[in-house]
mmCIF file of C-alpha atoms in Angstrom:
data_model
loop_
_atom_site.group_PDB
_atom_site.id
_atom_site.type_symbol
_atom_site.label_atom_id
_atom_site.label_comp_id
_atom_site.label_asym_id
_atom_site.label_seq_id
_atom_site.Cartn_x
_atom_site.Cartn_y
_atom_site.Cartn_z
ATOM 1 C CA UNK A 11 35.481 -13.482 53.843
ATOM 2 C CA UNK A 12 31.938 -12.196 53.738
ATOM 3 C CA UNK A 13 29.951 -12.329 50.546
ATOM 4 C CA UNK A 14 27.231 -9.773 49.960
ATOM 5 C CA UNK A 15 23.877 -11.362 50.354
ATOM 6 C CA UNK A 16 21.163 -10.291 47.952
ATOM 7 C CA UNK A 17 17.693 -11.289 48.838
ATOM 8 C CA UNK A 18 16.219 -13.750 46.369
ATOM 9 C CA UNK A 19 13.360 -11.371 45.761
ATOM 10 C CA UNK A 20 15.658 -8.613 44.524
ATOM 11 C CA UNK A 21 17.514 -10.986 42.211
ATOM 12 C CA UNK A 22 14.191 -12.194 40.787
ATOM 13 C CA UNK A 23 13.077 -8.618 40.117
ATOM 14 C CA UNK A 24 16.352 -7.813 38.387
ATOM 15 C CA UNK A 25 15.975 -10.855 36.146
ATOM 16 C CA UNK A 26 12.388 -9.911 35.240
ATOM 17 C CA UNK A 27 13.377 -6.304 34.554
ATOM 18 C CA UNK A 28 16.205 -7.506 32.343
ATOM 19 C CA UNK A 29 13.879 -9.827 30.427
ATOM 20 C CA UNK A 30 11.295 -7.069 30.081
ATOM 21 C CA UNK A 31 13.984 -4.717 28.782
ATOM 22 C CA UNK A 32 15.113 -7.304 26.221
ATOM 23 C CA UNK A 33 11.520 -7.883 25.140
ATOM 24 C CA UNK A 34 10.922 -4.148 24.692
ATOM 25 C CA UNK A 35 14.165 -3.817 22.746
ATOM 26 C CA UNK A 36 13.178 -6.721 20.485
ATOM 27 C CA UNK A 37 9.742 -5.165 19.878
ATOM 28 C CA UNK A 38 11.328 -1.802 19.103
ATOM 29 C CA UNK A 39 13.753 -3.364 16.630
ATOM 30 C CA UNK A 40 10.975 -5.392 14.976
ATOM 31 C CA UNK A 41 8.811 -2.269 14.677
ATOM 32 C CA UNK A 42 11.691 -0.290 13.162
ATOM 33 C CA UNK A 43 12.374 -3.077 10.666
ATOM 34 C CA UNK A 44 8.675 -3.268 9.687
ATOM 35 C CA UNK A 45 8.471 0.517 9.258
ATOM 36 C CA UNK A 46 11.573 0.521 7.063
ATOM 37 C CA UNK A 47 10.214 -2.379 5.000
ATOM 38 C CA UNK A 48 6.868 -0.597 4.605
ATOM 39 C CA UNK A 49 8.505 2.681 3.540
ATOM 40 C CA UNK A 50 10.657 0.836 1.004
ATOM 41 C CA UNK A 51 7.584 -0.940 -0.366
ATOM 42 C CA UNK A 52 5.643 2.312 -0.828
ATOM 43 C CA UNK A 53 8.485 3.873 -2.858
ATOM 44 C CA UNK A 54 9.515 0.807 -4.887
ATOM 45 C CA UNK A 55 8.117 0.275 -8.386
ATOM 46 C CA UNK A 56 5.077 -1.981 -8.563
ATOM 47 C CA UNK A 57 6.051 -5.551 -9.253
ATOM 48 C CA UNK A 58 3.732 -7.036 -11.769
ATOM 49 C CA UNK A 59 2.862 -6.402 -15.369
ATOM 50 C CA UNK A 60 6.084 -5.765 -17.332
ATOM 51 C CA UNK A 61 4.290 -3.787 -20.031
ATOM 52 C CA UNK A 62 1.911 -0.920 -19.500
ATOM 53 C CA UNK A 63 -1.483 -2.160 -18.344
ATOM 54 C CA UNK A 64 -4.674 -0.435 -17.302
ATOM 55 C CA UNK A 65 -6.915 -0.735 -14.284
ATOM 56 C CA UNK A 66 -10.624 -0.039 -14.697
ATOM 57 C CA UNK A 67 -12.209 1.139 -11.442
ATOM 58 C CA UNK A 68 -16.002 1.091 -11.508
ATOM 59 C CA UNK A 69 -18.103 3.715 -9.760
ATOM 60 C CA UNK A 70 -18.891 2.623 -6.207
ATOM 61 C CA UNK A 71 -15.911 0.254 -5.891
ATOM 62 C CA UNK A 72 -14.574 -0.016 -2.366
ATOM 63 C CA UNK A 73 -10.918 0.107 -1.408
ATOM 64 C CA UNK A 74 -10.701 -3.673 -0.876
ATOM 65 C CA UNK A 75 -12.293 -4.270 -4.294
ATOM 66 C CA UNK A 76 -9.761 -1.964 -5.942
ATOM 67 C CA UNK A 77 -6.877 -3.823 -4.287
ATOM 68 C CA UNK A 78 -8.392 -7.117 -5.525
ATOM 69 C CA UNK A 79 -8.572 -5.632 -9.044
ATOM 70 C CA UNK A 80 -4.906 -4.655 -8.778
ATOM 71 C CA UNK A 81 -4.102 -8.267 -7.939
ATOM 72 C CA UNK A 82 -6.103 -9.461 -10.953
ATOM 73 C CA UNK A 83 -4.158 -6.994 -13.124
ATOM 74 C CA UNK A 84 -0.904 -8.674 -12.070
ATOM 75 C CA UNK A 85 0.160 -6.442 -9.177
ATOM 76 C CA UNK A 86 1.109 -8.515 -6.103
ATOM 77 C CA UNK A 87 -1.546 -7.822 -3.485
ATOM 78 C CA UNK A 88 -2.540 -11.272 -2.262
ATOM 79 C CA UNK A 89 -0.194 -11.953 0.645
ATOM 80 C CA UNK A 90 -1.079 -10.812 4.147
ATOM 81 C CA UNK A 91 1.930 -8.463 4.152
ATOM 82 C CA UNK A 92 0.889 -6.785 0.892
ATOM 83 C CA UNK A 93 -2.760 -6.444 1.953
ATOM 84 C CA UNK A 94 -1.630 -4.883 5.224
ATOM 85 C CA UNK A 95 0.721 -2.487 3.421
ATOM 86 C CA UNK A 96 -1.998 -1.428 0.948
ATOM 87 C CA UNK A 97 -4.386 -0.746 3.865
ATOM 88 C CA UNK A 98 -1.721 1.201 5.769
ATOM 89 C CA UNK A 99 -0.849 3.256 2.699
ATOM 90 C CA UNK A 100 -4.509 4.100 2.081
ATOM 91 C CA UNK A 101 -4.849 5.277 5.672
ATOM 92 C CA UNK A 102 -1.530 7.118 5.691
ATOM 93 C CA UNK A 103 -2.480 9.092 2.584
ATOM 94 C CA UNK A 104 -6.098 9.437 3.722
ATOM 95 C CA UNK A 105 -7.369 8.286 0.327
ATOM 96 C CA UNK A 106 -9.032 4.956 1.091
ATOM 97 C CA UNK A 107 -12.495 6.550 0.763
ATOM 98 C CA UNK A 108 -11.592 9.166 -1.865
ATOM 99 C CA UNK A 109 -10.501 7.113 -4.883
ATOM 100 C CA UNK A 110 -12.120 8.112 -8.167
ATOM 101 C CA UNK A 111 -13.657 5.771 -10.703
ATOM 102 C CA UNK A 112 -12.046 5.559 -14.117
ATOM 103 C CA UNK A 113 -9.304 3.931 -16.142
ATOM 104 C CA UNK A 114 -5.773 4.204 -14.726
ATOM 105 C CA UNK A 115 -2.468 3.376 -16.401
ATOM 106 C CA UNK A 116 -0.217 0.908 -14.570
ATOM 107 C CA UNK A 117 3.048 2.026 -16.119
ATOM 108 C CA UNK A 118 6.406 0.386 -15.362
ATOM 109 C CA UNK A 119 8.192 2.152 -12.517
ATOM 110 C CA UNK A 120 4.988 3.368 -10.853
ATOM 111 C CA UNK A 121 5.097 3.071 -7.057
ATOM 112 C CA UNK A 122 2.103 2.135 -4.882
ATOM 113 C CA UNK A 123 2.177 5.630 -3.338
ATOM 114 C CA UNK A 124 2.130 7.325 -6.760
ATOM 115 C CA UNK A 125 -0.700 5.069 -7.972
ATOM 116 C CA UNK A 126 -2.939 5.883 -5.003
ATOM 117 C CA UNK A 127 -2.155 9.589 -5.345
ATOM 118 C CA UNK A 128 -3.158 9.447 -9.025
ATOM 119 C CA UNK A 129 -6.373 7.633 -8.165
ATOM 120 C CA UNK A 130 -7.223 10.139 -5.421
ATOM 121 C CA UNK A 131 -6.598 13.040 -7.809
ATOM 122 C CA UNK A 132 -8.646 11.392 -10.566
ATOM 123 C CA UNK A 133 -5.789 11.372 -13.091
ATOM 124 C CA UNK A 134 -7.414 8.891 -15.455
ATOM 125 C CA UNK A 135 -6.250 7.820 -18.907
ATOM 126 C CA UNK A 136 -7.417 10.344 -21.495
ATOM 127 C CA UNK A 137 -8.686 8.954 -24.812
ATOM 128 C CA UNK A 138 -8.791 11.182 -27.864
ATOM 129 C CA UNK A 139 -11.109 10.917 -30.820
ATOM 130 C CA UNK A 140 -11.848 13.121 -33.782
ATOM 131 C CA UNK A 141 -15.230 14.381 -34.872
ATOM 132 C CA UNK A 142 -15.208 14.785 -38.617
ATOM 133 C CA UNK A 143 -16.442 18.186 -39.721
ATOM 134 C CA UNK A 144 -19.950 17.967 -41.129
ATOM 135 C CA UNK A 145 -20.930 14.647 -39.505
ATOM 136 C CA UNK A 146 -24.185 14.351 -37.622
ATOM 137 C CA UNK A 147 -24.487 12.743 -34.221
ATOM 138 C CA UNK A 148 -26.119 9.722 -35.855
ATOM 139 C CA UNK A 149 -23.079 9.226 -38.134
ATOM 140 C CA UNK A 150 -20.742 9.612 -35.159
ATOM 141 C CA UNK A 151 -22.525 6.906 -33.144
ATOM 142 C CA UNK A 152 -22.048 4.300 -35.858
#
């Protein structure tokens, strides 16, 4: 009985193609998992301060400084994954260079996406005060 003879070269190519296909499939699955994890992170409420807190962004603060301030305010932003996700979100929304200075409320249930959109729109905390009728500016300053 005759057995089909495959040249060793053809078998070697088939093995390499199979390994390359498995590698590409693994990379595709890893990329899909990372994208899904990133999308879930952008929509999930910020983990961090349980009560309402505020974030004061000074004029001229860069995006990396703002993320560091978020971390100081209790929002997780220290791990490599979180820093990468914050950078990706800033680029995705196109707001990394358009964030306004001011005081922002970090309310429970606020997502990273919603926070950056607020900061890009300049939706700062509004403080109210009353000027008593008849007071001068000097009396008001005291």
